[in-house]
mmCIF file of C-alpha atoms in Angstrom:
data_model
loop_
_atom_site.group_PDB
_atom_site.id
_atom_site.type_symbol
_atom_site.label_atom_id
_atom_site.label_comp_id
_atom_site.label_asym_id
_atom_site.label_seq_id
_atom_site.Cartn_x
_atom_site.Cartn_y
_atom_site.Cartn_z
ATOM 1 C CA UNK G 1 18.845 7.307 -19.015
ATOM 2 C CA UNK G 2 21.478 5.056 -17.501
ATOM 3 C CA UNK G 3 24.966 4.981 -18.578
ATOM 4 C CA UNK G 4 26.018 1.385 -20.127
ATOM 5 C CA UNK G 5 28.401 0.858 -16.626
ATOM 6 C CA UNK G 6 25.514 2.116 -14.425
ATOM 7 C CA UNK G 7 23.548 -0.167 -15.592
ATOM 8 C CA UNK G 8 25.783 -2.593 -15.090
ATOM 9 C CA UNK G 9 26.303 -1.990 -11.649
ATOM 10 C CA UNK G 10 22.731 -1.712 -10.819
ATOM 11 C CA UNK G 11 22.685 -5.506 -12.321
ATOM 12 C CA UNK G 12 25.472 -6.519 -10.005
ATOM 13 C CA UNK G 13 23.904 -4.915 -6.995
ATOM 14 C CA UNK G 14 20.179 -6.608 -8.083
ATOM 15 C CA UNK G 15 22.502 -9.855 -8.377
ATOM 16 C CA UNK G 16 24.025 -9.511 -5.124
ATOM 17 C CA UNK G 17 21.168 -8.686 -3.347
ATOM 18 C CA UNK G 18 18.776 -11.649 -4.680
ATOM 19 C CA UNK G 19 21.373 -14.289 -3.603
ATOM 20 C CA UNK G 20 21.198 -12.990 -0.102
ATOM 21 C CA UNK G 21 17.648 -13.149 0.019
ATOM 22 C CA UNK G 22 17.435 -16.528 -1.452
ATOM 23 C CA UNK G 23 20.542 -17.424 1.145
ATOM 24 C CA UNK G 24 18.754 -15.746 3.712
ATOM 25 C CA UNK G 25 15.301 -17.874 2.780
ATOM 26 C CA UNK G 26 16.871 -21.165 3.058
ATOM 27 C CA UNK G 27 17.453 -20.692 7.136
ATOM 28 C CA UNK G 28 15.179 -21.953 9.358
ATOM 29 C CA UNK G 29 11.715 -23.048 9.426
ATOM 30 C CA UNK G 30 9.343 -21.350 7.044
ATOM 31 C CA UNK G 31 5.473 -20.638 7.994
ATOM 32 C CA UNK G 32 3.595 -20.127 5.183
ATOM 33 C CA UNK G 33 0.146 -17.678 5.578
ATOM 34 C CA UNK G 34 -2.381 -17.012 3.362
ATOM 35 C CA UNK G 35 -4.192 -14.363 3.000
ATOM 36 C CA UNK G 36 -6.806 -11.391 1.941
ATOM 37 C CA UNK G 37 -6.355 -7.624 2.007
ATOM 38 C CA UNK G 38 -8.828 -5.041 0.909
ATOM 39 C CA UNK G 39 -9.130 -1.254 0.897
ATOM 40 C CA UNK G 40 -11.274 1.150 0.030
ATOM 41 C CA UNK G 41 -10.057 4.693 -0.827
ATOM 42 C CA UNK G 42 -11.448 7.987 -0.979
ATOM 43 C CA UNK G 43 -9.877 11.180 -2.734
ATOM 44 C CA UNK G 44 -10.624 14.442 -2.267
ATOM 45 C CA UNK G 45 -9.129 17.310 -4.523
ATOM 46 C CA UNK G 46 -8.546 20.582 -2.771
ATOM 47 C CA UNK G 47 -7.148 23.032 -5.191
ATOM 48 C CA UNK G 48 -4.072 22.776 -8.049
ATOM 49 C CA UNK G 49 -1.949 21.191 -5.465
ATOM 50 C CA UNK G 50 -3.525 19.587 -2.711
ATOM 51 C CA UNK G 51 -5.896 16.616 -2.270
ATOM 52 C CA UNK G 52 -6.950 14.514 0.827
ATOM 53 C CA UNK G 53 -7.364 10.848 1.070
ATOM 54 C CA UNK G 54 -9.692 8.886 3.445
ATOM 55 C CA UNK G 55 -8.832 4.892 3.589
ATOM 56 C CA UNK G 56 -10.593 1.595 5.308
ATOM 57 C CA UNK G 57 -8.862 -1.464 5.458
ATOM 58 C CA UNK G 58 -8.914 -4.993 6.622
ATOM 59 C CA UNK G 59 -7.078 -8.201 6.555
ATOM 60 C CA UNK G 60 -7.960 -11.731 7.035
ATOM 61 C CA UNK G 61 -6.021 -14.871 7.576
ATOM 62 C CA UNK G 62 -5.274 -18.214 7.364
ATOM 63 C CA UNK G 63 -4.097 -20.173 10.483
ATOM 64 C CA UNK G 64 -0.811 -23.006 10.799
ATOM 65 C CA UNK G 65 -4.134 -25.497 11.193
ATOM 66 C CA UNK G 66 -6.485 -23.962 8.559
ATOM 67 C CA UNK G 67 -5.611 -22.724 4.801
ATOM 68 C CA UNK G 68 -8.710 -20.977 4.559
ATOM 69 C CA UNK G 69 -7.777 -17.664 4.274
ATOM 70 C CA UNK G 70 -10.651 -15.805 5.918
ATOM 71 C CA UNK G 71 -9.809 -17.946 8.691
ATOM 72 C CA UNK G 72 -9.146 -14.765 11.147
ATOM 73 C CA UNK G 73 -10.040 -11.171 11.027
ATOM 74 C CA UNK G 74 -6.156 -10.268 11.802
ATOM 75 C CA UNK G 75 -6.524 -6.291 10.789
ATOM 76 C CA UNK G 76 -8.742 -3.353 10.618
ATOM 77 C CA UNK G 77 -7.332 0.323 9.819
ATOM 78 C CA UNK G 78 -8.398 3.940 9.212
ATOM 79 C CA UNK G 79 -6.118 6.009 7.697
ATOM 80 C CA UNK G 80 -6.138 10.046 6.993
ATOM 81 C CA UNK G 81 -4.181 11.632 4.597
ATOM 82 C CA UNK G 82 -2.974 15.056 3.214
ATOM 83 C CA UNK G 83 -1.075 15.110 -0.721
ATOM 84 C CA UNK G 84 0.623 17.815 -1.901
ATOM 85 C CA UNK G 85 2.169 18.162 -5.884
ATOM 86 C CA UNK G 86 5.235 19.927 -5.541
ATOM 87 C CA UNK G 87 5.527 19.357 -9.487
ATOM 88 C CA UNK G 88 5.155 16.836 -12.235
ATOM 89 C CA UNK G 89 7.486 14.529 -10.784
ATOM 90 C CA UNK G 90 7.363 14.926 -6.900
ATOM 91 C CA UNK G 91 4.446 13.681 -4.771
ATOM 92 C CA UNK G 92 4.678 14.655 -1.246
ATOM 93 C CA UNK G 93 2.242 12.833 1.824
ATOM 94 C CA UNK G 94 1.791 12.399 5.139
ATOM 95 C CA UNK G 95 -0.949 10.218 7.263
ATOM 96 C CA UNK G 96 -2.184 9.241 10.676
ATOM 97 C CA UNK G 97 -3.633 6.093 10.938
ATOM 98 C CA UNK G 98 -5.346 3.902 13.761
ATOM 99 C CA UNK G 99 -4.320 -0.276 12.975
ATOM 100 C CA UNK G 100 -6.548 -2.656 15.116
ATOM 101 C CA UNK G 101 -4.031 -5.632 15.058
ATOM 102 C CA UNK G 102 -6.115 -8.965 15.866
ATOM 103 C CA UNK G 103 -4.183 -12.389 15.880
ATOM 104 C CA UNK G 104 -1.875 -10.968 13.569
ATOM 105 C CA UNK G 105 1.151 -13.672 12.700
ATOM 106 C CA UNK G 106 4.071 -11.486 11.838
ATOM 107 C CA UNK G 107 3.995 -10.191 15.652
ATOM 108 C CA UNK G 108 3.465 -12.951 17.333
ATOM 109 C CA UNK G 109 -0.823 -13.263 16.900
ATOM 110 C CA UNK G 110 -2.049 -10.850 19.636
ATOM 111 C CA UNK G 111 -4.193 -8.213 19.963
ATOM 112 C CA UNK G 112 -1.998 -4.974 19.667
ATOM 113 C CA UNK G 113 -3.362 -1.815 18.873
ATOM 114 C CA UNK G 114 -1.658 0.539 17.157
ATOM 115 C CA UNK G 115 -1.103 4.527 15.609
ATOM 116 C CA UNK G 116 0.978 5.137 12.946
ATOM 117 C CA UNK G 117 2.252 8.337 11.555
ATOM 118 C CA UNK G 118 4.332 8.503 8.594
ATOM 119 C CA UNK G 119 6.074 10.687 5.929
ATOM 120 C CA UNK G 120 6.286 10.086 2.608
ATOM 121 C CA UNK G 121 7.565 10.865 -1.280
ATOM 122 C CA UNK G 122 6.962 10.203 -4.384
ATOM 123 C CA UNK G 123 9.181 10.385 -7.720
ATOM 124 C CA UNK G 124 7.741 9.443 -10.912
ATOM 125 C CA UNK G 125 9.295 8.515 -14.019
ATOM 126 C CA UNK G 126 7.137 9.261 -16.531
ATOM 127 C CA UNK G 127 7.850 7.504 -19.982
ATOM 128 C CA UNK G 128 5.845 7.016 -22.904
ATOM 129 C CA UNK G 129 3.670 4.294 -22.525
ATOM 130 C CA UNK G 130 4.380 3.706 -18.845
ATOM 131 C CA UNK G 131 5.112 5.166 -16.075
ATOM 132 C CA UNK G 132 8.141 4.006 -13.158
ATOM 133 C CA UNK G 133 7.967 5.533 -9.807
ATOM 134 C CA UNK G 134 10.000 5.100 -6.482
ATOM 135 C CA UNK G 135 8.331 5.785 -3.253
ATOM 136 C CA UNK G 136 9.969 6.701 -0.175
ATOM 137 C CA UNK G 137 7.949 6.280 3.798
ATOM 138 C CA UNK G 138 9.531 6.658 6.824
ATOM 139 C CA UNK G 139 6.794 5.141 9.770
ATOM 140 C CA UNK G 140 6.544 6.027 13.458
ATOM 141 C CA UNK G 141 4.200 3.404 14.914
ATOM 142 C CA UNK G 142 3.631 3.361 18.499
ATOM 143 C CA UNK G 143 2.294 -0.021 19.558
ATOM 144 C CA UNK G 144 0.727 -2.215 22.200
ATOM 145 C CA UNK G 145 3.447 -5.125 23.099
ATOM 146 C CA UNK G 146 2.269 -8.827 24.875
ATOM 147 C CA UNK G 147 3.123 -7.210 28.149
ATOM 148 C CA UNK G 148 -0.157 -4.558 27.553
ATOM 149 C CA UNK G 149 3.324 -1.707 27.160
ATOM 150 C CA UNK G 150 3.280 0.564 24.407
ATOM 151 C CA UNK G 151 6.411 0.838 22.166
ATOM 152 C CA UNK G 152 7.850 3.211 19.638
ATOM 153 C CA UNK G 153 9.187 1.503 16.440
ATOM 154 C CA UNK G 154 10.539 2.898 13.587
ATOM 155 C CA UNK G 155 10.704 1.674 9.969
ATOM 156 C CA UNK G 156 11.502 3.082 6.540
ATOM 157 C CA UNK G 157 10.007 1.458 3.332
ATOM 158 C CA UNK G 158 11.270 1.544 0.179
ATOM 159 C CA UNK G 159 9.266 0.743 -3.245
ATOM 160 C CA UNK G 160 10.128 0.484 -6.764
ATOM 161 C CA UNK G 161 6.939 0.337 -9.186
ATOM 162 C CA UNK G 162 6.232 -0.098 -12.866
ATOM 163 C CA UNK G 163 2.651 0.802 -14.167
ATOM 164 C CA UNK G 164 1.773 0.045 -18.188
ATOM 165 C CA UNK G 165 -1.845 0.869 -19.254
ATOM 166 C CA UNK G 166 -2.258 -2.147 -21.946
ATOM 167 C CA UNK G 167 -5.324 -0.795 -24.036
ATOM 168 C CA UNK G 168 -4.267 2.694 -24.184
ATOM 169 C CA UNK G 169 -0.843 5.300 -23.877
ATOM 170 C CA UNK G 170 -3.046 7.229 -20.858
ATOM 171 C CA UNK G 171 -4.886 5.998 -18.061
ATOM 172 C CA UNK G 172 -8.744 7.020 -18.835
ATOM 173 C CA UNK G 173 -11.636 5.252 -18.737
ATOM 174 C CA UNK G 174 -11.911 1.606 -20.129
ATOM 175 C CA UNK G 175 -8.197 1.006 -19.327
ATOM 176 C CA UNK G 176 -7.154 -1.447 -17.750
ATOM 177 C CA UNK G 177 -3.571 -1.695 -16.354
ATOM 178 C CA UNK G 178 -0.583 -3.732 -15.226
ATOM 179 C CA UNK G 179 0.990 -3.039 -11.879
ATOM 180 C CA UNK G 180 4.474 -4.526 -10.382
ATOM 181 C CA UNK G 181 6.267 -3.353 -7.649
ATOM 182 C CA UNK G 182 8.770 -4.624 -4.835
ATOM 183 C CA UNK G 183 9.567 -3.037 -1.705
ATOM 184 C CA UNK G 184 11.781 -3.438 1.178
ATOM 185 C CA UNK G 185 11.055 -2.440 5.086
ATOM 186 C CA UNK G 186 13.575 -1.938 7.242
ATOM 187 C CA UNK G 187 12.534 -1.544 11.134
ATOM 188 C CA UNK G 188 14.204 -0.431 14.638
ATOM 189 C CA UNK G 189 13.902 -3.516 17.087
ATOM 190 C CA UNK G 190 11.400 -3.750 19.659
ATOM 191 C CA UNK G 191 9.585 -6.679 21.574
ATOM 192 C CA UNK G 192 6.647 -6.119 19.627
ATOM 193 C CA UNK G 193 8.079 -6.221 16.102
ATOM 194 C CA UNK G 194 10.890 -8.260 16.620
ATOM 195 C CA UNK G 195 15.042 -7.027 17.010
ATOM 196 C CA UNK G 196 15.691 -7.961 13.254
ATOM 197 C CA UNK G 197 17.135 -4.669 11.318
ATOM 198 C CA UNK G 198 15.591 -6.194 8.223
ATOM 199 C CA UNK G 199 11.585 -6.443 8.596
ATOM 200 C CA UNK G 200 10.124 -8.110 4.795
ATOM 201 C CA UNK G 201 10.241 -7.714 1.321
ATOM 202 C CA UNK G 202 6.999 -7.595 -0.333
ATOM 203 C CA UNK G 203 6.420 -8.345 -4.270
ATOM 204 C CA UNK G 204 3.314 -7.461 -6.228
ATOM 205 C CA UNK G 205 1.936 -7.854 -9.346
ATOM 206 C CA UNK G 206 -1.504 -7.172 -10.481
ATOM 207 C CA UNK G 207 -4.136 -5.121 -12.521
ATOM 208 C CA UNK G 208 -6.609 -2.384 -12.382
ATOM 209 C CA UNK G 209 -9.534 -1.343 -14.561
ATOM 210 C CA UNK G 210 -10.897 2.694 -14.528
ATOM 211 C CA UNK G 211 -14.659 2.298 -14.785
ATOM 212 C CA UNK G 212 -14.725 5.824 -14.425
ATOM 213 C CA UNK G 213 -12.408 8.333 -14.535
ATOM 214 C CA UNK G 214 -13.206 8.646 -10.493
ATOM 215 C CA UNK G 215 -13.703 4.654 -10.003
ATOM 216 C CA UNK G 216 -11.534 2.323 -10.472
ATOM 217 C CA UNK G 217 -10.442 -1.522 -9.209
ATOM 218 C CA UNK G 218 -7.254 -3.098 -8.549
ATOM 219 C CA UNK G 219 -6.467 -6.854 -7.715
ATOM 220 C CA UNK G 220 -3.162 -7.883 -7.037
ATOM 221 C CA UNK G 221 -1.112 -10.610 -5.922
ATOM 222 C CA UNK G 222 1.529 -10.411 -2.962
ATOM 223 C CA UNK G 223 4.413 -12.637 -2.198
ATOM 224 C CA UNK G 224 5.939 -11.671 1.405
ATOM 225 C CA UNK G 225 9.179 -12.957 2.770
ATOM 226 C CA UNK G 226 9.358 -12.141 6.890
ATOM 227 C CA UNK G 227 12.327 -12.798 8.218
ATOM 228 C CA UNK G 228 12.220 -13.781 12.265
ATOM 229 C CA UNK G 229 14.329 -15.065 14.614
ATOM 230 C CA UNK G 230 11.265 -17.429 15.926
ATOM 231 C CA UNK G 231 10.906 -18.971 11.937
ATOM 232 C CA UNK G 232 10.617 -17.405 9.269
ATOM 233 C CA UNK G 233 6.896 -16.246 7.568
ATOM 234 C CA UNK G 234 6.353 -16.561 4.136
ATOM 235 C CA UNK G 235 2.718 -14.302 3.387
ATOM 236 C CA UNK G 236 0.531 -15.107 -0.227
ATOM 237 C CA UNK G 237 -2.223 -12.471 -0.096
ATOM 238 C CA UNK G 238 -4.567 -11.131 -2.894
ATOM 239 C CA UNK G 239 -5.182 -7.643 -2.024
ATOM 240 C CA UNK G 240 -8.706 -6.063 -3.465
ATOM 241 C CA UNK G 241 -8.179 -1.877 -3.796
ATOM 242 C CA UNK G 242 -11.456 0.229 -4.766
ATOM 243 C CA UNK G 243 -10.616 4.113 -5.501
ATOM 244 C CA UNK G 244 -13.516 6.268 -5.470
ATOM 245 C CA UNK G 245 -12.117 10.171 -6.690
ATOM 246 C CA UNK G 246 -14.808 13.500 -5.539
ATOM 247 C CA UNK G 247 -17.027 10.836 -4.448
ATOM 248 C CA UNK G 248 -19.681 13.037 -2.215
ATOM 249 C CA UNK G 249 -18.793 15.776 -5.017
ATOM 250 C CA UNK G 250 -19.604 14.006 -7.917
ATOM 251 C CA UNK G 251 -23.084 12.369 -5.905
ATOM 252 C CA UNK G 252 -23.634 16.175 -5.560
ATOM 253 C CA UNK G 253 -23.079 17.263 -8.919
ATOM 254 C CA UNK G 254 -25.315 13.865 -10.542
ATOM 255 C CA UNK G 255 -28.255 14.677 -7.970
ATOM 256 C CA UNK G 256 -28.759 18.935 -9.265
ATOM 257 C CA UNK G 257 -28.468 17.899 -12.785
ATOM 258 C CA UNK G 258 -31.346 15.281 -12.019
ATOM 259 C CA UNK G 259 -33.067 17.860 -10.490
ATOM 260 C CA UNK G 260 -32.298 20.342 -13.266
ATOM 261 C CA UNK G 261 -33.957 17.808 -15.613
ATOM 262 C CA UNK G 262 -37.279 17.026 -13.764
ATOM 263 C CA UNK G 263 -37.729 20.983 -13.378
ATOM 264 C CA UNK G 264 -37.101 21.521 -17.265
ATOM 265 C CA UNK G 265 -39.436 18.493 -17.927
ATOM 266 C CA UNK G 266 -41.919 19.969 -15.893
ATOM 267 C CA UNK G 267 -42.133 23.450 -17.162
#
């Protein structure tokens, strides 16, 4: 637990830090975007420790002449991951990705494909009744520039998150949950990306529901602040997450005891 002046501090710093980025918002000309992110994710468990994570993503757009935000297909991703629980509290990942960038705003709306490999922890707080984690990624993204030349850009990402089941003390199934979290990015410059140390912050808030204890749904809201030296972007997306757990292991598993039950019916 924090000390009465740590916490006092931290309130000073949290001070500080939100007049600068309302200072820093009231510069230049804003360009507001909206628009839709989705992702579906599939986890594998291993053993005790590790697990493995497939995702699919994609991203559509509004434009500066239309609101509609399925305007433009800006994004499609795969993404391969590998977990491993150090313990309780420690979360430890790494992925390699493939990002088909399409007429994507924040770098300048032209096709740049990219890789991505990253690193990544996980500390969790856990408290009764909800649980507070801080994540930790450091990205190396190589990526296609407007000149058709690949560059190497680095950028570290910091979250904070707070996750409260509302109908229950344990996420199970039937629960549905609150989500919040804001993150920062901070980037290397490069043409592609932009020379700015600071990259965005990104707020979310949101909910999830666990049909299953393998299957569950989260829709969210995101407010993103991009800072460039070309005007600055200003991002409202709702992002759509589906989680399926032992997917191909639980179709498996549903399919023998089927056939275990037409065999005994039959006999």
């Amino acid at each position: 637990m924090l000390s009465k002046s740590n916490s006092i501090s931290l309130v000073k710093l949290l001070c500080c830090l939100s007049v600068a980025f309302c200072n820093s918002k009231s510069y230049g000309q804003n360009t507001t975007y909206n628009q839709f992110w989705n992702e579906f994710q599939f986890n594998r468990t291993i053993n005790e420790k590790w697990s493995a994570e497939f995702n699919l993503g994609a991203a559509y757009s509004s434009t500066e002449s239309s609101s509609n935000l399925f305007e433009n297909t800006i994004q499609r991703s795969v993404r391969g991951w590998g977990h491993y629980y150090l313990n309780p509290r420690w979360k430890l990942s790494a992925f390699l990705a493939y990002f088909s960038n399409k007429d994507v705003p924040e770098i300048g709306q032209f096709e740049s494909p990219e890789w991505r490999f990253a690193l990544q922890g996980i500390y969790y707080f856990h408290k009764t009744g909800y649980t507070l984690s801080t994540r930790m990624r450091a990205e190396f993204r190589h990526m296609r520039n407007q000149d058709d030349d690949y560059e190497n850009v680095f950028r570290y990402r910091h979250q904070l998150k707070y996750l409260k089941p509302l109908n229950s003390k344990i996420l199970r199934r039937g629960v549905v949950y609150a989500i919040a979290s804001d993150e920062i990015y901070l980037k290397s410059g490069a043409k592609v990306t932009g020379e700015s140390f600071f990259d965005r912050n990104r707020l979310n808030v949101g909910a999830g529901y666990l049909f299953t204890d393998d299957f569950q749904v989260e829709l969210t809201y995101c407010n993103e602040y991009l800072p460039r030296s070309n005007g600055n972007q200003i991002t409202n997306a709702a992002s759509l997450s589906v989680t399926f757990n032992n997917l191909l292991k639980n179709i498996k598993k549903k399919r023998n005891e089927q056939e275990h039950s037409t065999a005994t019916d039959t006999e």
